[in-house]
Structures are given as C-alpha cells and as structure tokens.
Amino acid sequence: MNTLTRPLTWIAAAALSVASLPAMALQPFKADYLASYMGMQANGSMTLASEGSNKWRYSLQVKNQLADLSQTTVFEEVRGQLRPLSSQDRSALLVKKRNVQANYNWTSNQATWTGDIKPDRAGPIALKAGDMDALLINLAIARDLAAGKPLTYRMVDEGRIKNMTYRVVGKESVTVGGKSYEATKVSRVDGNKELIAWIVPEFPVPARMLQRESGRDALDLTIKAMN
C-alpha cells in the first residue's frame, strides 16, 4: 500500500522480534488515542484481547471524515516470541477501498497474502524464527526496550522482507490522562519517511507514534486513556 492508504503499517513499524526476552506477561488492554491524519482530527484505538489457547487478537484502528484504517493480527507467544498467525489490513480512503489478508504458516514456514494485492507480492515468503508482521512491533518495542535489547529486526509483511534498525534519540515527557510520564524516544528513517515512537515503561505499547513524510507530520497518535 502507498503512504496514503497504508500508514498503519508504517506507523506500526517501530520495532520487531522479541527473541529470548524475559517477557512481560501479556495482558488484555484497550488504548484510546487522540489521532491526527492528513491534517484532520481522528479517533484511534488499539486493543489486545485473548483468543484462548495462547492466542491473542491485536487491533489498531484510525478513523476520520476522510479515512477508515484498520489492522488486526492474530498471534501466539512461543518461547518469548510474538508469532503472527494471520492478519487483516483494511482501508477506505474517500472512494478507494483495500482489503488484504495474510496467513503465517509455521508448519511449512511460509507466509502468503490474498485480497487486494499484486500477484508478485502474494508470496510465499520463507519464514524464520522471530519474523513478525508490521503491527506486532507495538508490543515488541516496549518489551525489547525494557530488556535492553538491540532494536534491530526483520519484518515480513505483504510479500516483502525488510530489515529494520531503530535508534534511541533521547528522553521526553508525555502526558496521558492528565499525568506526565518520562518516555524514551526511538526513531527510524527510511527515505523521506521517519517514524518516531515514545515508549513509557508503564504502557505495553508506545504512548505516542508519529509518522513524518518529507518533513511533514502525516499521522500522529497519542494515548489519551488506557484501560
């Protein structure tokens, strides 16, 4: 997806892989975000819900008058790794709609994609231990940073493999629900795009995520409430 119709994948791509972590236990949550997309206010939400049998459903949605964007990944935790099983990526931008489904088969170690995707991006792609889709990074980054692990990862998403490295760029205060928290800022630059995430130890996901394109803010998500 291009930057207008698939910003959630980019904003999600703040980190990957949680191999051998002294893992923080997964707990269901719902985070409400104050969002800005394409210069307009939007509603955002992120949820983690148990599916039973060590499976979890992780979702992110952003919606305003111009766009309705959502991603959902079903995953399992295996020896400290968050391992994607399936995902769905939907977007509706004005009159343009897109829907892509992914299947991560860890028996055959292959990932495939169906729906509104080009044939040369449908896979299969060979999977390696620690591979994740773009959305799971929001959970992984907090765990990796807390464990002091290098923020270097491999993403397998929509028929492509991407190696990613993030760097810590400083500390900064963020306010959530009227309370101030000290956050660690991490950043990744890819061409004319930059992703910045603010990580607060008290939260399982970034307190803020900012996508910039050509020096301008494209998508900004800040937690306003965590349940």
PDB file of C-alpha atoms in Angstrom:
ATOM      1  CA  MET A   1       0.000   0.000   0.000  1.00  0.00           C
ATOM      2  CA  ASN A   2       1.221   3.511  -0.666  1.00  0.00           C
ATOM      3  CA  THR A   3       1.744   6.008   2.125  1.00  0.00           C
ATOM      4  CA  LEU A   4      -1.786   7.370   1.944  1.00  0.00           C
ATOM      5  CA  THR A   5      -3.653   4.094   2.000  1.00  0.00           C
ATOM      6  CA  ARG A   6      -1.409   2.111   4.304  1.00  0.00           C
ATOM      7  CA  PRO A   7       0.005   4.381   7.009  1.00  0.00           C
ATOM      8  CA  LEU A   8      -0.747   1.982   9.856  1.00  0.00           C
ATOM      9  CA  THR A   9       1.865  -0.476   8.653  1.00  0.00           C
ATOM     10  CA  TRP A  10       4.495   2.256   8.639  1.00  0.00           C
ATOM     11  CA  ILE A  11       3.424   3.722  11.970  1.00  0.00           C
ATOM     12  CA  ALA A  12       3.439   0.240  13.398  1.00  0.00           C
ATOM     13  CA  ALA A  13       6.940  -0.432  12.174  1.00  0.00           C
ATOM     14  CA  ALA A  14       8.765   0.937  15.172  1.00  0.00           C
ATOM     15  CA  ALA A  15      10.415  -2.384  16.088  1.00  0.00           C
ATOM     16  CA  LEU A  16      10.128  -6.153  15.692  1.00  0.00           C
ATOM     17  CA  SER A  17      11.103  -9.518  17.248  1.00  0.00           C
ATOM     18  CA  VAL A  18      11.239 -10.402  20.930  1.00  0.00           C
ATOM     19  CA  ALA A  19      13.541 -13.416  20.863  1.00  0.00           C
ATOM     20  CA  SER A  20      14.648 -14.733  24.271  1.00  0.00           C
ATOM     21  CA  LEU A  21      13.053 -11.892  26.235  1.00  0.00           C
ATOM     22  CA  PRO A  22      12.410 -12.115  29.946  1.00  0.00           C
ATOM     23  CA  ALA A  23       8.920 -11.391  28.701  1.00  0.00           C
ATOM     24  CA  MET A  24       6.478  -9.075  30.329  1.00  0.00           C
ATOM     25  CA  ALA A  25       3.274 -11.068  30.650  1.00  0.00           C
ATOM     26  CA  LEU A  26       0.680 -10.254  28.025  1.00  0.00           C
ATOM     27  CA  GLN A  27      -2.451  -8.687  29.476  1.00  0.00           C
ATOM     28  CA  PRO A  28      -5.618  -7.578  27.633  1.00  0.00           C
ATOM     29  CA  PHE A  29      -5.928  -3.822  27.229  1.00  0.00           C
ATOM     30  CA  LYS A  30      -7.663  -1.081  25.298  1.00  0.00           C
ATOM     31  CA  ALA A  31      -5.875   2.170  24.491  1.00  0.00           C
ATOM     32  CA  ASP A  32      -7.776   5.174  23.149  1.00  0.00           C
ATOM     33  CA  TYR A  33      -5.703   7.522  21.020  1.00  0.00           C
ATOM     34  CA  LEU A  34      -6.038  11.145  20.060  1.00  0.00           C
ATOM     35  CA  ALA A  35      -5.159  10.990  16.382  1.00  0.00           C
ATOM     36  CA  SER A  36      -4.398  13.329  13.524  1.00  0.00           C
ATOM     37  CA  TYR A  37      -4.396  12.006   9.961  1.00  0.00           C
ATOM     38  CA  MET A  38      -3.924  14.033   6.783  1.00  0.00           C
ATOM     39  CA  GLY A  39      -4.199  17.211   8.848  1.00  0.00           C
ATOM     40  CA  MET A  40      -7.580  16.328  10.377  1.00  0.00           C
ATOM     41  CA  GLN A  41      -8.577  15.094  13.825  1.00  0.00           C
ATOM     42  CA  ALA A  42      -9.310  11.376  14.055  1.00  0.00           C
ATOM     43  CA  ASN A  43     -10.295   8.737  16.577  1.00  0.00           C
ATOM     44  CA  GLY A  44      -7.807   5.959  17.221  1.00  0.00           C
ATOM     45  CA  SER A  45      -7.876   2.792  19.299  1.00  0.00           C
ATOM     46  CA  MET A  46      -5.606  -0.141  19.986  1.00  0.00           C
ATOM     47  CA  THR A  47      -6.784  -3.356  21.685  1.00  0.00           C
ATOM     48  CA  LEU A  48      -5.323  -6.662  22.805  1.00  0.00           C
ATOM     49  CA  ALA A  49      -7.769  -9.486  23.563  1.00  0.00           C
ATOM     50  CA  SER A  50      -7.229 -13.141  24.470  1.00  0.00           C
ATOM     51  CA  GLU A  51      -8.487 -15.718  21.968  1.00  0.00           C
ATOM     52  CA  GLY A  52      -7.738 -18.637  24.312  1.00  0.00           C
ATOM     53  CA  SER A  53      -5.183 -21.436  23.824  1.00  0.00           C
ATOM     54  CA  ASN A  54      -2.309 -18.935  23.983  1.00  0.00           C
ATOM     55  CA  LYS A  55      -3.699 -16.956  21.052  1.00  0.00           C
ATOM     56  CA  TRP A  56      -4.266 -13.202  21.033  1.00  0.00           C
ATOM     57  CA  ARG A  57      -6.016 -10.688  18.783  1.00  0.00           C
ATOM     58  CA  TYR A  58      -4.276  -7.333  18.411  1.00  0.00           C
ATOM     59  CA  SER A  59      -6.038  -4.480  16.589  1.00  0.00           C
ATOM     60  CA  LEU A  60      -5.376  -0.877  15.613  1.00  0.00           C
ATOM     61  CA  GLN A  61      -7.936   1.476  14.058  1.00  0.00           C
ATOM     62  CA  VAL A  62      -7.876   5.115  12.971  1.00  0.00           C
ATOM     63  CA  LYS A  63     -10.953   6.859  11.568  1.00  0.00           C
ATOM     64  CA  ASN A  64     -11.934  10.367  10.484  1.00  0.00           C
ATOM     65  CA  GLN A  65     -14.030  12.016   7.763  1.00  0.00           C
ATOM     66  CA  LEU A  66     -11.511  11.100   5.069  1.00  0.00           C
ATOM     67  CA  ALA A  67     -10.338   7.647   6.012  1.00  0.00           C
ATOM     68  CA  ASP A  68     -11.113   4.463   7.923  1.00  0.00           C
ATOM     69  CA  LEU A  69      -7.961   2.418   8.518  1.00  0.00           C
ATOM     70  CA  SER A  70      -7.702  -0.817  10.494  1.00  0.00           C
ATOM     71  CA  GLN A  71      -5.293  -3.668  11.049  1.00  0.00           C
ATOM     72  CA  THR A  72      -5.794  -6.860  13.049  1.00  0.00           C
ATOM     73  CA  THR A  73      -3.263  -9.600  13.783  1.00  0.00           C
ATOM     74  CA  VAL A  74      -3.915 -12.926  15.478  1.00  0.00           C
ATOM     75  CA  PHE A  75      -0.727 -14.214  17.093  1.00  0.00           C
ATOM     76  CA  GLU A  76       0.662 -16.611  19.662  1.00  0.00           C
ATOM     77  CA  GLU A  77       3.509 -16.307  22.139  1.00  0.00           C
ATOM     78  CA  VAL A  78       6.138 -19.019  21.723  1.00  0.00           C
ATOM     79  CA  ARG A  79       9.216 -19.023  23.974  1.00  0.00           C
ATOM     80  CA  GLY A  80       9.014 -15.268  24.410  1.00  0.00           C
ATOM     81  CA  GLN A  81       8.407 -14.548  20.718  1.00  0.00           C
ATOM     82  CA  LEU A  82       5.228 -12.959  19.379  1.00  0.00           C
ATOM     83  CA  ARG A  83       4.481 -15.102  16.337  1.00  0.00           C
ATOM     84  CA  PRO A  84       1.865 -13.918  13.807  1.00  0.00           C
ATOM     85  CA  LEU A  85      -0.681 -16.468  12.594  1.00  0.00           C
ATOM     86  CA  SER A  86      -2.987 -14.349  10.442  1.00  0.00           C
ATOM     87  CA  SER A  87      -3.770 -10.721   9.798  1.00  0.00           C
ATOM     88  CA  GLN A  88      -6.188  -8.432   8.007  1.00  0.00           C
ATOM     89  CA  ASP A  89      -5.451  -4.931   6.730  1.00  0.00           C
ATOM     90  CA  ARG A  90      -8.386  -2.767   5.639  1.00  0.00           C
ATOM     91  CA  SER A  91      -8.501   0.800   4.420  1.00  0.00           C
ATOM     92  CA  ALA A  92     -11.157   3.085   2.993  1.00  0.00           C
ATOM     93  CA  LEU A  93      -9.814   6.406   1.781  1.00  0.00           C
ATOM     94  CA  LEU A  94     -12.548   8.521   0.204  1.00  0.00           C
ATOM     95  CA  VAL A  95     -13.808   6.224  -2.602  1.00  0.00           C
ATOM     96  CA  LYS A  96     -10.824   3.865  -2.614  1.00  0.00           C
ATOM     97  CA  LYS A  97     -11.036   0.648  -0.588  1.00  0.00           C
ATOM     98  CA  ARG A  98      -8.474  -2.054   0.080  1.00  0.00           C
ATOM     99  CA  ASN A  99      -8.543  -5.360   1.973  1.00  0.00           C
ATOM    100  CA  VAL A 100      -5.572  -7.721   2.353  1.00  0.00           C
ATOM    101  CA  GLN A 101      -5.403 -10.962   4.364  1.00  0.00           C
ATOM    102  CA  ALA A 102      -2.227 -12.735   5.465  1.00  0.00           C
ATOM    103  CA  ASN A 103      -1.548 -16.293   6.589  1.00  0.00           C
ATOM    104  CA  TYR A 104       1.604 -17.208   8.506  1.00  0.00           C
ATOM    105  CA  ASN A 105       2.031 -20.987   8.398  1.00  0.00           C
ATOM    106  CA  TRP A 106       4.688 -22.032  10.899  1.00  0.00           C
ATOM    107  CA  THR A 107       4.406 -25.703   9.958  1.00  0.00           C
ATOM    108  CA  SER A 108       5.562 -25.051   6.395  1.00  0.00           C
ATOM    109  CA  ASN A 109       7.380 -21.839   7.435  1.00  0.00           C
ATOM    110  CA  GLN A 110       5.696 -19.832   4.701  1.00  0.00           C
ATOM    111  CA  ALA A 111       3.689 -16.608   4.616  1.00  0.00           C
ATOM    112  CA  THR A 112       1.112 -15.853   1.904  1.00  0.00           C
ATOM    113  CA  TRP A 113      -1.259 -12.974   1.135  1.00  0.00           C
ATOM    114  CA  THR A 114      -4.644 -12.724  -0.577  1.00  0.00           C
ATOM    115  CA  GLY A 115      -7.090  -9.949  -1.459  1.00  0.00           C
ATOM    116  CA  ASP A 116      -6.182  -6.589  -2.957  1.00  0.00           C
ATOM    117  CA  ILE A 117      -2.521  -7.314  -3.512  1.00  0.00           C
ATOM    118  CA  LYS A 118      -0.369  -7.638  -6.625  1.00  0.00           C
ATOM    119  CA  PRO A 119       0.389 -11.232  -7.703  1.00  0.00           C
ATOM    120  CA  ASP A 120       4.134 -10.707  -7.247  1.00  0.00           C
ATOM    121  CA  ARG A 121       3.535  -9.713  -3.617  1.00  0.00           C
ATOM    122  CA  ALA A 122       1.289 -12.670  -2.731  1.00  0.00           C
ATOM    123  CA  GLY A 123       4.159 -14.923  -1.692  1.00  0.00           C
ATOM    124  CA  PRO A 124       5.009 -17.426  -0.484  1.00  0.00           C
ATOM    125  CA  ILE A 125       7.786 -15.902   1.616  1.00  0.00           C
ATOM    126  CA  ALA A 126      10.002 -18.189   3.700  1.00  0.00           C
ATOM    127  CA  LEU A 127       9.645 -17.525   7.424  1.00  0.00           C
ATOM    128  CA  LYS A 128      12.407 -17.510  10.032  1.00  0.00           C
ATOM    129  CA  ALA A 129      12.117 -17.663  13.810  1.00  0.00           C
ATOM    130  CA  GLY A 130      11.447 -14.158  15.145  1.00  0.00           C
ATOM    131  CA  ASP A 131       9.737 -12.860  11.985  1.00  0.00           C
ATOM    132  CA  MET A 132       6.730 -10.655  12.642  1.00  0.00           C
ATOM    133  CA  ASP A 133       4.230  -8.582  10.736  1.00  0.00           C
ATOM    134  CA  ALA A 134       4.247  -4.806  10.976  1.00  0.00           C
ATOM    135  CA  LEU A 135       1.544  -4.463  13.619  1.00  0.00           C
ATOM    136  CA  LEU A 136       3.129  -6.621  16.326  1.00  0.00           C
ATOM    137  CA  ILE A 137       6.004  -4.188  16.653  1.00  0.00           C
ATOM    138  CA  ASN A 138       3.940  -2.044  19.009  1.00  0.00           C
ATOM    139  CA  LEU A 139       4.029  -4.825  21.573  1.00  0.00           C
ATOM    140  CA  ALA A 140       7.602  -5.867  20.810  1.00  0.00           C
ATOM    141  CA  ILE A 141       9.208  -2.461  21.129  1.00  0.00           C
ATOM    142  CA  ALA A 142       8.207  -1.955  24.754  1.00  0.00           C
ATOM    143  CA  ARG A 143       9.458  -5.428  25.694  1.00  0.00           C
ATOM    144  CA  ASP A 144      12.743  -5.046  23.800  1.00  0.00           C
ATOM    145  CA  LEU A 145      13.486  -1.606  25.175  1.00  0.00           C
ATOM    146  CA  ALA A 146      12.757  -2.724  28.748  1.00  0.00           C
ATOM    147  CA  ALA A 147      15.087  -5.706  28.280  1.00  0.00           C
ATOM    148  CA  GLY A 148      17.876  -3.546  26.872  1.00  0.00           C
ATOM    149  CA  LYS A 149      17.939  -5.444  23.586  1.00  0.00           C
ATOM    150  CA  PRO A 150      19.160  -4.026  20.257  1.00  0.00           C
ATOM    151  CA  LEU A 151      16.324  -2.576  18.212  1.00  0.00           C
ATOM    152  CA  THR A 152      17.223  -4.480  15.042  1.00  0.00           C
ATOM    153  CA  TYR A 153      14.527  -6.600  13.432  1.00  0.00           C
ATOM    154  CA  ARG A 154      13.132  -8.445  10.403  1.00  0.00           C
ATOM    155  CA  MET A 155       9.610  -7.690   9.190  1.00  0.00           C
ATOM    156  CA  VAL A 156       7.700  -9.997   6.845  1.00  0.00           C
ATOM    157  CA  ASP A 157       4.648  -8.156   5.568  1.00  0.00           C
ATOM    158  CA  GLU A 158       2.707  -8.033   2.280  1.00  0.00           C
ATOM    159  CA  GLY A 159       5.113 -10.137   0.260  1.00  0.00           C
ATOM    160  CA  ARG A 160       8.282  -8.408   1.371  1.00  0.00           C
ATOM    161  CA  ILE A 161      11.099  -8.819   3.857  1.00  0.00           C
ATOM    162  CA  LYS A 162      12.506  -5.719   5.490  1.00  0.00           C
ATOM    163  CA  ASN A 163      15.384  -5.463   7.935  1.00  0.00           C
ATOM    164  CA  MET A 164      14.901  -2.607  10.361  1.00  0.00           C
ATOM    165  CA  THR A 165      17.089  -0.826  12.874  1.00  0.00           C
ATOM    166  CA  TYR A 166      15.856   1.810  15.321  1.00  0.00           C
ATOM    167  CA  ARG A 167      17.887   4.137  17.473  1.00  0.00           C
ATOM    168  CA  VAL A 168      17.220   5.826  20.776  1.00  0.00           C
ATOM    169  CA  VAL A 169      17.161   9.584  20.215  1.00  0.00           C
ATOM    170  CA  GLY A 170      16.504  10.860  23.716  1.00  0.00           C
ATOM    171  CA  LYS A 171      14.039  11.276  26.562  1.00  0.00           C
ATOM    172  CA  GLU A 172      10.913  13.402  26.606  1.00  0.00           C
ATOM    173  CA  SER A 173       7.831  13.872  28.791  1.00  0.00           C
ATOM    174  CA  VAL A 174       4.418  12.824  27.506  1.00  0.00           C
ATOM    175  CA  THR A 175       1.040  13.417  29.151  1.00  0.00           C
ATOM    176  CA  VAL A 176      -1.595  10.679  29.340  1.00  0.00           C
ATOM    177  CA  GLY A 177      -4.856  11.218  31.179  1.00  0.00           C
ATOM    178  CA  GLY A 178      -3.509  14.391  32.763  1.00  0.00           C
ATOM    179  CA  LYS A 179      -0.431  12.629  34.172  1.00  0.00           C
ATOM    180  CA  SER A 180       3.116  13.239  32.963  1.00  0.00           C
ATOM    181  CA  TYR A 181       5.402  10.297  32.126  1.00  0.00           C
ATOM    182  CA  GLU A 182       9.025  10.151  31.037  1.00  0.00           C
ATOM    183  CA  ALA A 183       9.301   8.458  27.660  1.00  0.00           C
ATOM    184  CA  THR A 184      12.204   7.117  25.652  1.00  0.00           C
ATOM    185  CA  LYS A 185      12.107   8.268  22.030  1.00  0.00           C
ATOM    186  CA  VAL A 186      13.128   5.854  19.283  1.00  0.00           C
ATOM    187  CA  SER A 187      13.355   6.691  15.607  1.00  0.00           C
ATOM    188  CA  ARG A 188      13.770   5.046  12.236  1.00  0.00           C
ATOM    189  CA  VAL A 189      14.330   6.889   8.942  1.00  0.00           C
ATOM    190  CA  ASP A 190      13.506   5.286   5.581  1.00  0.00           C
ATOM    191  CA  GLY A 191      13.980   7.620   2.631  1.00  0.00           C
ATOM    192  CA  ASN A 192      11.680  10.609   3.089  1.00  0.00           C
ATOM    193  CA  LYS A 193       9.779   8.904   5.917  1.00  0.00           C
ATOM    194  CA  GLU A 194      10.507   8.937   9.632  1.00  0.00           C
ATOM    195  CA  LEU A 195       8.782   7.004  12.380  1.00  0.00           C
ATOM    196  CA  ILE A 196       9.171   8.253  15.953  1.00  0.00           C
ATOM    197  CA  ALA A 197       7.793   6.332  18.931  1.00  0.00           C
ATOM    198  CA  TRP A 198       7.636   7.436  22.569  1.00  0.00           C
ATOM    199  CA  ILE A 199       7.985   4.439  24.910  1.00  0.00           C
ATOM    200  CA  VAL A 200       6.784   4.651  28.524  1.00  0.00           C
ATOM    201  CA  PRO A 201       7.668   1.728  30.860  1.00  0.00           C
ATOM    202  CA  GLU A 202       4.169   1.730  32.347  1.00  0.00           C
ATOM    203  CA  PHE A 203       2.475   1.060  28.987  1.00  0.00           C
ATOM    204  CA  PRO A 204       2.620  -2.106  26.836  1.00  0.00           C
ATOM    205  CA  VAL A 205       2.526  -0.044  23.619  1.00  0.00           C
ATOM    206  CA  PRO A 206       4.025   3.303  22.561  1.00  0.00           C
ATOM    207  CA  ALA A 207       2.432   6.296  24.291  1.00  0.00           C
ATOM    208  CA  ARG A 208       2.823   8.251  21.083  1.00  0.00           C
ATOM    209  CA  MET A 209       3.623   7.386  17.455  1.00  0.00           C
ATOM    210  CA  LEU A 210       4.416   9.965  14.799  1.00  0.00           C
ATOM    211  CA  GLN A 211       4.848   9.322  11.090  1.00  0.00           C
ATOM    212  CA  ARG A 212       6.555  12.100   9.142  1.00  0.00           C
ATOM    213  CA  GLU A 213       6.867  12.297   5.365  1.00  0.00           C
ATOM    214  CA  SER A 214       9.159  14.804   3.647  1.00  0.00           C
ATOM    215  CA  GLY A 215       9.480  16.642   6.956  1.00  0.00           C
ATOM    216  CA  ARG A 216       5.720  16.989   7.492  1.00  0.00           C
ATOM    217  CA  ASP A 217       3.514  15.187  10.012  1.00  0.00           C
ATOM    218  CA  ALA A 218       1.328  12.580   8.281  1.00  0.00           C
ATOM    219  CA  LEU A 219      -0.112  10.503  11.142  1.00  0.00           C
ATOM    220  CA  ASP A 220       0.118  11.295  14.845  1.00  0.00           C
ATOM    221  CA  LEU A 221      -1.276   9.011  17.572  1.00  0.00           C
ATOM    222  CA  THR A 222      -1.121   9.860  21.291  1.00  0.00           C
ATOM    223  CA  ILE A 223      -2.712   7.768  24.035  1.00  0.00           C
ATOM    224  CA  LYS A 224      -5.452   9.663  25.865  1.00  0.00           C
ATOM    225  CA  ALA A 225      -6.673   6.746  28.004  1.00  0.00           C
ATOM    226  CA  MET A 226      -5.518   3.201  28.796  1.00  0.00           C
ATOM    227  CA  ASN A 227      -7.859   0.525  30.168  1.00  0.00           C
TER     228      ASN A 227
END
